[in-house]
Amino acid sequence: MVNIGNVGSMQSASMALQDNVKKNSTPAEAQEKFASSLKDAIDNLNQYQVASDAKTQALANGEIDDLHDVMITAQKASIALQTGVEVQRKVIDAYKEIMRMQV
């Protein structure tokens, strides 16, 4: 079963990123850590979708009878996807705002 603790992990990732900035890490290290965090988040989102698909398929095949569990898993996947899309929008908005800044 997949846990919906992404908000806590995002906050801890944010704190880790701030700690890395304070320690004067190189841009390459910061980029590597950011890429790793992003990949982990996408992999986690994919796990939700795969779990939902597997349970839906098992229900359709008659392998499981617990409709509630299937619906809960599907809802978790839906919420995770919606959250990911909103985070993506916010990141793009922040990037656009940074690009508009005068240096």
mmCIF file of N, CA and C in Angstrom:
data_model
loop_
_atom_site.group_PDB
_atom_site.id
_atom_site.type_symbol
_atom_site.label_atom_id
_atom_site.label_comp_id
_atom_site.label_asym_id
_atom_site.label_seq_id
_atom_site.Cartn_x
_atom_site.Cartn_y
_atom_site.Cartn_z
ATOM 1 N N MET A 1 0.843 -1.180 0.000
ATOM 2 C CA MET A 1 0.000 0.000 0.000
ATOM 3 C C MET A 1 0.884 1.236 0.000
ATOM 4 N N VAL A 2 0.523 2.206 -0.773
ATOM 5 C CA VAL A 2 1.296 3.424 -0.930
ATOM 6 C C VAL A 2 0.806 4.454 0.076
ATOM 7 N N ASN A 3 1.727 5.184 0.685
ATOM 8 C CA ASN A 3 1.400 6.162 1.719
ATOM 9 C C ASN A 3 1.294 7.553 1.104
ATOM 10 N N ILE A 4 0.334 8.333 1.551
ATOM 11 C CA ILE A 4 0.144 9.691 1.043
ATOM 12 C C ILE A 4 0.877 10.676 1.948
ATOM 13 N N GLY A 5 2.131 10.562 2.147
ATOM 14 C CA GLY A 5 2.891 11.469 2.985
ATOM 15 C C GLY A 5 3.759 12.394 2.171
ATOM 16 N N ASN A 6 3.335 12.755 0.961
ATOM 17 C CA ASN A 6 4.159 13.555 0.071
ATOM 18 C C ASN A 6 4.382 14.966 0.572
ATOM 19 N N VAL A 7 3.405 15.548 1.240
ATOM 20 C CA VAL A 7 3.553 16.928 1.699
ATOM 21 C C VAL A 7 4.692 17.005 2.707
ATOM 22 N N GLY A 8 4.757 16.060 3.611
ATOM 23 C CA GLY A 8 5.852 16.031 4.582
ATOM 24 C C GLY A 8 7.189 15.821 3.912
ATOM 25 N N SER A 9 7.225 14.950 2.900
ATOM 26 C CA SER A 9 8.487 14.708 2.214
ATOM 27 C C SER A 9 8.894 15.921 1.387
ATOM 28 N N MET A 10 7.910 16.666 0.845
ATOM 29 C CA MET A 10 8.240 17.889 0.102
ATOM 30 C C MET A 10 8.808 18.938 1.050
ATOM 31 N N GLN A 11 8.244 19.022 2.260
ATOM 32 C CA GLN A 11 8.753 19.988 3.223
ATOM 33 C C GLN A 11 10.161 19.617 3.665
ATOM 34 N N SER A 12 10.408 18.325 3.880
ATOM 35 C CA SER A 12 11.747 17.911 4.278
ATOM 36 C C SER A 12 12.737 18.116 3.138
ATOM 37 N N ALA A 13 12.286 17.926 1.885
ATOM 38 C CA ALA A 13 13.156 18.180 0.740
ATOM 39 C C ALA A 13 13.484 19.663 0.644
ATOM 40 N N SER A 14 12.476 20.509 0.929
ATOM 41 C CA SER A 14 12.705 21.951 0.912
ATOM 42 C C SER A 14 13.716 22.357 1.980
ATOM 43 N N MET A 15 13.597 21.778 3.170
ATOM 44 C CA MET A 15 14.551 22.083 4.240
ATOM 45 C C MET A 15 15.949 21.598 3.876
ATOM 46 N N ALA A 16 16.029 20.422 3.260
ATOM 47 C CA ALA A 16 17.328 19.897 2.841
ATOM 48 C C ALA A 16 17.948 20.799 1.786
ATOM 49 N N LEU A 17 17.126 21.323 0.876
ATOM 50 C CA LEU A 17 17.616 22.219 -0.163
ATOM 51 C C LEU A 17 18.144 23.511 0.469
ATOM 52 N N GLN A 18 17.425 24.034 1.458
ATOM 53 C CA GLN A 18 17.884 25.242 2.131
ATOM 54 C C GLN A 18 19.191 24.986 2.876
ATOM 55 N N ASP A 19 19.322 23.813 3.498
ATOM 56 C CA ASP A 19 20.568 23.468 4.183
ATOM 57 C C ASP A 19 21.720 23.376 3.195
ATOM 58 N N ASN A 20 21.463 22.831 2.008
ATOM 59 C CA ASN A 20 22.507 22.714 1.002
ATOM 60 C C ASN A 20 22.952 24.085 0.509
ATOM 61 N N VAL A 21 22.016 25.006 0.371
ATOM 62 C CA VAL A 21 22.367 26.353 -0.056
ATOM 63 C C VAL A 21 23.229 27.021 1.008
ATOM 64 N N LYS A 22 22.900 26.811 2.265
ATOM 65 C CA LYS A 22 23.658 27.407 3.358
ATOM 66 C C LYS A 22 25.078 26.842 3.426
ATOM 67 N N LYS A 23 25.252 25.599 3.004
ATOM 68 C CA LYS A 23 26.569 24.958 3.069
ATOM 69 C C LYS A 23 27.420 25.286 1.847
ATOM 70 N N ASN A 24 26.953 26.202 1.004
ATOM 71 C CA ASN A 24 27.689 26.629 -0.175
ATOM 72 C C ASN A 24 28.007 25.465 -1.098
ATOM 73 N N SER A 25 27.007 24.698 -1.438
ATOM 74 C CA SER A 25 27.201 23.605 -2.375
ATOM 75 C C SER A 25 27.385 24.183 -3.774
ATOM 76 N N THR A 26 28.022 23.414 -4.618
ATOM 77 C CA THR A 26 28.270 23.866 -5.982
ATOM 78 C C THR A 26 26.966 23.799 -6.773
ATOM 79 N N PRO A 27 26.880 24.558 -7.846
ATOM 80 C CA PRO A 27 25.668 24.492 -8.675
ATOM 81 C C PRO A 27 25.406 23.085 -9.215
ATOM 82 N N ALA A 28 26.467 22.356 -9.532
ATOM 83 C CA ALA A 28 26.296 20.994 -10.048
ATOM 84 C C ALA A 28 25.678 20.082 -8.990
ATOM 85 N N GLU A 29 26.118 20.233 -7.745
ATOM 86 C CA GLU A 29 25.549 19.429 -6.653
ATOM 87 C C GLU A 29 24.087 19.788 -6.427
ATOM 88 N N ALA A 30 23.789 21.073 -6.438
ATOM 89 C CA ALA A 30 22.407 21.507 -6.242
ATOM 90 C C ALA A 30 21.521 21.003 -7.365
ATOM 91 N N GLN A 31 22.017 21.064 -8.589
ATOM 92 C CA GLN A 31 21.248 20.582 -9.737
ATOM 93 C C GLN A 31 21.019 19.078 -9.630
ATOM 94 N N GLU A 32 22.031 18.342 -9.212
ATOM 95 C CA GLU A 32 21.912 16.893 -9.070
ATOM 96 C C GLU A 32 20.891 16.532 -7.996
ATOM 97 N N LYS A 33 20.917 17.242 -6.885
ATOM 98 C CA LYS A 33 19.966 16.959 -5.807
ATOM 99 C C LYS A 33 18.544 17.329 -6.217
ATOM 100 N N PHE A 34 18.391 18.433 -6.935
ATOM 101 C CA PHE A 34 17.074 18.828 -7.412
ATOM 102 C C PHE A 34 16.537 17.802 -8.400
ATOM 103 N N ALA A 35 17.379 17.364 -9.320
ATOM 104 C CA ALA A 35 16.959 16.356 -10.301
ATOM 105 C C ALA A 35 16.575 15.061 -9.612
ATOM 106 N N SER A 36 17.313 14.682 -8.591
ATOM 107 C CA SER A 36 17.009 13.464 -7.841
ATOM 108 C C SER A 36 15.676 13.589 -7.106
ATOM 109 N N SER A 37 15.436 14.734 -6.504
ATOM 110 C CA SER A 37 14.170 14.953 -5.802
ATOM 111 C C SER A 37 12.991 14.941 -6.769
ATOM 112 N N LEU A 38 13.176 15.545 -7.928
ATOM 113 C CA LEU A 38 12.123 15.571 -8.929
ATOM 114 C C LEU A 38 11.821 14.176 -9.452
ATOM 115 N N LYS A 39 12.872 13.398 -9.700
ATOM 116 C CA LYS A 39 12.690 12.022 -10.176
ATOM 117 C C LYS A 39 11.973 11.180 -9.127
ATOM 118 N N ASP A 40 12.330 11.343 -7.872
ATOM 119 C CA ASP A 40 11.660 10.601 -6.799
ATOM 120 C C ASP A 40 10.178 10.947 -6.728
ATOM 121 N N ALA A 41 9.852 12.221 -6.882
ATOM 122 C CA ALA A 41 8.449 12.646 -6.829
ATOM 123 C C ALA A 41 7.657 12.057 -7.998
ATOM 124 N N ILE A 42 8.252 12.058 -9.180
ATOM 125 C CA ILE A 42 7.569 11.489 -10.346
ATOM 126 C C ILE A 42 7.411 9.979 -10.199
ATOM 127 N N ASP A 43 8.443 9.310 -9.680
ATOM 128 C CA ASP A 43 8.347 7.867 -9.447
ATOM 129 C C ASP A 43 7.250 7.543 -8.435
ATOM 130 N N ASN A 44 7.137 8.364 -7.399
ATOM 131 C CA ASN A 44 6.101 8.163 -6.383
ATOM 132 C C ASN A 44 4.716 8.335 -6.991
ATOM 133 N N LEU A 45 4.552 9.345 -7.823
ATOM 134 C CA LEU A 45 3.280 9.564 -8.511
ATOM 135 C C LEU A 45 2.949 8.382 -9.416
ATOM 136 N N ASN A 46 3.955 7.864 -10.104
ATOM 137 C CA ASN A 46 3.749 6.708 -10.973
ATOM 138 C C ASN A 46 3.337 5.477 -10.162
ATOM 139 N N GLN A 47 3.896 5.312 -8.971
ATOM 140 C CA GLN A 47 3.520 4.176 -8.118
ATOM 141 C C GLN A 47 2.039 4.231 -7.749
ATOM 142 N N TYR A 48 1.532 5.414 -7.480
ATOM 143 C CA TYR A 48 0.108 5.562 -7.184
ATOM 144 C C TYR A 48 -0.737 5.122 -8.372
ATOM 145 N N GLN A 49 -0.357 5.566 -9.564
ATOM 146 C CA GLN A 49 -1.110 5.227 -10.764
ATOM 147 C C GLN A 49 -1.056 3.728 -11.053
ATOM 148 N N VAL A 50 0.115 3.111 -10.901
ATOM 149 C CA VAL A 50 0.268 1.679 -11.146
ATOM 150 C C VAL A 50 -0.556 0.876 -10.148
ATOM 151 N N ALA A 51 -0.541 1.278 -8.877
ATOM 152 C CA ALA A 51 -1.316 0.565 -7.853
ATOM 153 C C ALA A 51 -2.810 0.663 -8.157
ATOM 154 N N SER A 52 -3.255 1.834 -8.576
ATOM 155 C CA SER A 52 -4.665 2.013 -8.917
ATOM 156 C C SER A 52 -5.048 1.147 -10.110
ATOM 157 N N ASP A 53 -4.217 1.146 -11.134
ATOM 158 C CA ASP A 53 -4.494 0.333 -12.320
ATOM 159 C C ASP A 53 -4.529 -1.151 -11.992
ATOM 160 N N ALA A 54 -3.596 -1.602 -11.150
ATOM 161 C CA ALA A 54 -3.541 -3.020 -10.789
ATOM 162 C C ALA A 54 -4.791 -3.445 -10.022
ATOM 163 N N LYS A 55 -5.214 -2.617 -9.079
ATOM 164 C CA LYS A 55 -6.408 -2.971 -8.306
ATOM 165 C C LYS A 55 -7.673 -2.912 -9.158
ATOM 166 N N THR A 56 -7.744 -1.954 -10.064
ATOM 167 C CA THR A 56 -8.897 -1.867 -10.964
ATOM 168 C C THR A 56 -8.949 -3.095 -11.873
ATOM 169 N N GLN A 57 -7.804 -3.497 -12.387
ATOM 170 C CA GLN A 57 -7.741 -4.685 -13.246
ATOM 171 C C GLN A 57 -8.111 -5.937 -12.466
ATOM 172 N N ALA A 58 -7.626 -6.047 -11.231
ATOM 173 C CA ALA A 58 -7.951 -7.208 -10.401
ATOM 174 C C ALA A 58 -9.446 -7.262 -10.103
ATOM 175 N N LEU A 59 -10.067 -6.116 -9.874
ATOM 176 C CA LEU A 59 -11.509 -6.077 -9.641
ATOM 177 C C LEU A 59 -12.268 -6.505 -10.894
ATOM 178 N N ALA A 60 -11.822 -6.023 -12.051
ATOM 179 C CA ALA A 60 -12.490 -6.373 -13.307
ATOM 180 C C ALA A 60 -12.356 -7.865 -13.612
ATOM 181 N N ASN A 61 -11.238 -8.467 -13.206
ATOM 182 C CA ASN A 61 -11.016 -9.895 -13.440
ATOM 183 C C ASN A 61 -11.677 -10.771 -12.388
ATOM 184 N N GLY A 62 -12.236 -10.157 -11.351
ATOM 185 C CA GLY A 62 -12.880 -10.927 -10.294
ATOM 186 C C GLY A 62 -11.918 -11.490 -9.275
ATOM 187 N N GLU A 63 -10.691 -11.009 -9.258
ATOM 188 C CA GLU A 63 -9.678 -11.504 -8.322
ATOM 189 C C GLU A 63 -9.874 -10.938 -6.921
ATOM 190 N N ILE A 64 -10.432 -9.730 -6.827
ATOM 191 C CA ILE A 64 -10.728 -9.139 -5.527
ATOM 192 C C ILE A 64 -12.174 -8.662 -5.525
ATOM 193 N N ASP A 65 -12.764 -8.587 -4.331
ATOM 194 C CA ASP A 65 -14.168 -8.192 -4.198
ATOM 195 C C ASP A 65 -14.349 -6.872 -3.453
ATOM 196 N N ASP A 66 -13.261 -6.295 -2.946
ATOM 197 C CA ASP A 66 -13.361 -5.102 -2.117
ATOM 198 C C ASP A 66 -13.376 -3.836 -2.980
ATOM 199 N N LEU A 67 -14.578 -3.416 -3.347
ATOM 200 C CA LEU A 67 -14.732 -2.226 -4.183
ATOM 201 C C LEU A 67 -14.241 -0.968 -3.462
ATOM 202 N N HIS A 68 -14.428 -0.934 -2.145
ATOM 203 C CA HIS A 68 -14.013 0.243 -1.369
ATOM 204 C C HIS A 68 -12.508 0.465 -1.478
ATOM 205 N N ASP A 69 -11.742 -0.608 -1.363
ATOM 206 C CA ASP A 69 -10.286 -0.497 -1.446
ATOM 207 C C ASP A 69 -9.864 -0.010 -2.834
ATOM 208 N N VAL A 70 -10.520 -0.514 -3.863
ATOM 209 C CA VAL A 70 -10.210 -0.092 -5.231
ATOM 210 C C VAL A 70 -10.521 1.390 -5.407
ATOM 211 N N MET A 71 -11.650 1.826 -4.911
ATOM 212 C CA MET A 71 -12.035 3.234 -5.055
ATOM 213 C C MET A 71 -11.125 4.157 -4.247
ATOM 214 N N ILE A 72 -10.724 3.721 -3.064
ATOM 215 C CA ILE A 72 -9.809 4.527 -2.247
ATOM 216 C C ILE A 72 -8.466 4.666 -2.944
ATOM 217 N N THR A 73 -7.963 3.565 -3.497
ATOM 218 C CA THR A 73 -6.692 3.608 -4.214
ATOM 219 C C THR A 73 -6.790 4.514 -5.439
ATOM 220 N N ALA A 74 -7.905 4.432 -6.165
ATOM 221 C CA ALA A 74 -8.095 5.295 -7.335
ATOM 222 C C ALA A 74 -8.171 6.762 -6.927
ATOM 223 N N GLN A 75 -8.819 7.051 -5.812
ATOM 224 C CA GLN A 75 -8.919 8.435 -5.339
ATOM 225 C C GLN A 75 -7.560 8.969 -4.904
ATOM 226 N N LYS A 76 -6.767 8.138 -4.240
ATOM 227 C CA LYS A 76 -5.409 8.548 -3.853
ATOM 228 C C LYS A 76 -4.590 8.886 -5.094
ATOM 229 N N ALA A 77 -4.699 8.062 -6.126
ATOM 230 C CA ALA A 77 -3.958 8.316 -7.363
ATOM 231 C C ALA A 77 -4.429 9.616 -8.007
ATOM 232 N N SER A 78 -5.732 9.848 -7.984
ATOM 233 C CA SER A 78 -6.282 11.070 -8.566
ATOM 234 C C SER A 78 -5.804 12.311 -7.816
ATOM 235 N N ILE A 79 -5.835 12.254 -6.507
ATOM 236 C CA ILE A 79 -5.391 13.394 -5.693
ATOM 237 C C ILE A 79 -3.902 13.645 -5.889
ATOM 238 N N ALA A 80 -3.114 12.582 -5.944
ATOM 239 C CA ALA A 80 -1.675 12.731 -6.160
ATOM 240 C C ALA A 80 -1.397 13.370 -7.516
ATOM 241 N N LEU A 81 -2.134 12.959 -8.537
ATOM 242 C CA LEU A 81 -1.950 13.531 -9.868
ATOM 243 C C LEU A 81 -2.355 15.005 -9.890
ATOM 244 N N GLN A 82 -3.475 15.339 -9.270
ATOM 245 C CA GLN A 82 -3.910 16.734 -9.214
ATOM 246 C C GLN A 82 -2.889 17.602 -8.474
ATOM 247 N N THR A 83 -2.339 17.070 -7.399
ATOM 248 C CA THR A 83 -1.327 17.803 -6.641
ATOM 249 C C THR A 83 -0.087 18.015 -7.492
ATOM 250 N N GLY A 84 0.333 16.980 -8.194
ATOM 251 C CA GLY A 84 1.496 17.102 -9.069
ATOM 252 C C GLY A 84 1.301 18.138 -10.153
ATOM 253 N N VAL A 85 0.114 18.184 -10.736
ATOM 254 C CA VAL A 85 -0.181 19.170 -11.778
ATOM 255 C C VAL A 85 -0.166 20.583 -11.197
ATOM 256 N N GLU A 86 -0.722 20.759 -10.010
ATOM 257 C CA GLU A 86 -0.722 22.096 -9.394
ATOM 258 C C GLU A 86 0.686 22.542 -9.033
ATOM 259 N N VAL A 87 1.500 21.620 -8.536
ATOM 260 C CA VAL A 87 2.894 21.965 -8.223
ATOM 261 C C VAL A 87 3.620 22.351 -9.505
ATOM 262 N N GLN A 88 3.380 21.611 -10.588
ATOM 263 C CA GLN A 88 3.992 21.934 -11.870
ATOM 264 C C GLN A 88 3.605 23.346 -12.310
ATOM 265 N N ARG A 89 2.339 23.689 -12.183
ATOM 266 C CA ARG A 89 1.887 25.033 -12.562
ATOM 267 C C ARG A 89 2.572 26.117 -11.740
ATOM 268 N N LYS A 90 2.696 25.863 -10.443
ATOM 269 C CA LYS A 90 3.339 26.853 -9.577
ATOM 270 C C LYS A 90 4.814 27.013 -9.926
ATOM 271 N N VAL A 91 5.479 25.919 -10.235
ATOM 272 C CA VAL A 91 6.899 25.979 -10.601
ATOM 273 C C VAL A 91 7.068 26.755 -11.906
ATOM 274 N N ILE A 92 6.208 26.502 -12.863
ATOM 275 C CA ILE A 92 6.285 27.224 -14.141
ATOM 276 C C ILE A 92 6.007 28.706 -13.929
ATOM 277 N N ASP A 93 5.026 29.036 -13.105
ATOM 278 C CA ASP A 93 4.743 30.444 -12.807
ATOM 279 C C ASP A 93 5.938 31.120 -12.134
ATOM 280 N N ALA A 94 6.567 30.408 -11.196
ATOM 281 C CA ALA A 94 7.739 30.967 -10.509
ATOM 282 C C ALA A 94 8.887 31.170 -11.496
ATOM 283 N N TYR A 95 9.093 30.207 -12.390
ATOM 284 C CA TYR A 95 10.144 30.334 -13.397
ATOM 285 C C TYR A 95 9.890 31.541 -14.291
ATOM 286 N N LYS A 96 8.646 31.723 -14.736
ATOM 287 C CA LYS A 96 8.311 32.856 -15.596
ATOM 288 C C LYS A 96 8.546 34.170 -14.860
ATOM 289 N N GLU A 97 8.202 34.210 -13.591
ATOM 290 C CA GLU A 97 8.409 35.420 -12.803
ATOM 291 C C GLU A 97 9.894 35.734 -12.651
ATOM 292 N N ILE A 98 10.701 34.714 -12.440
ATOM 293 C CA ILE A 98 12.148 34.915 -12.331
ATOM 294 C C ILE A 98 12.713 35.424 -13.651
ATOM 295 N N MET A 99 12.220 34.895 -14.762
ATOM 296 C CA MET A 99 12.720 35.304 -16.071
ATOM 297 C C MET A 99 12.348 36.755 -16.399
ATOM 298 N N ARG A 100 11.282 37.270 -15.788
ATOM 299 C CA ARG A 100 10.864 38.648 -16.013
ATOM 300 C C ARG A 100 11.658 39.648 -15.177
ATOM 301 N N MET A 101 12.395 39.150 -14.194
ATOM 302 C CA MET A 101 13.131 40.056 -13.308
ATOM 303 C C MET A 101 14.276 40.744 -14.057
ATOM 304 N N GLN A 102 14.498 41.984 -13.708
ATOM 305 C CA GLN A 102 15.613 42.738 -14.258
ATOM 306 C C GLN A 102 16.837 42.489 -13.411
ATOM 307 N N VAL A 103 17.940 42.221 -14.048
ATOM 308 C CA VAL A 103 19.182 41.965 -13.288
ATOM 309 C C VAL A 103 20.067 43.160 -13.294
#
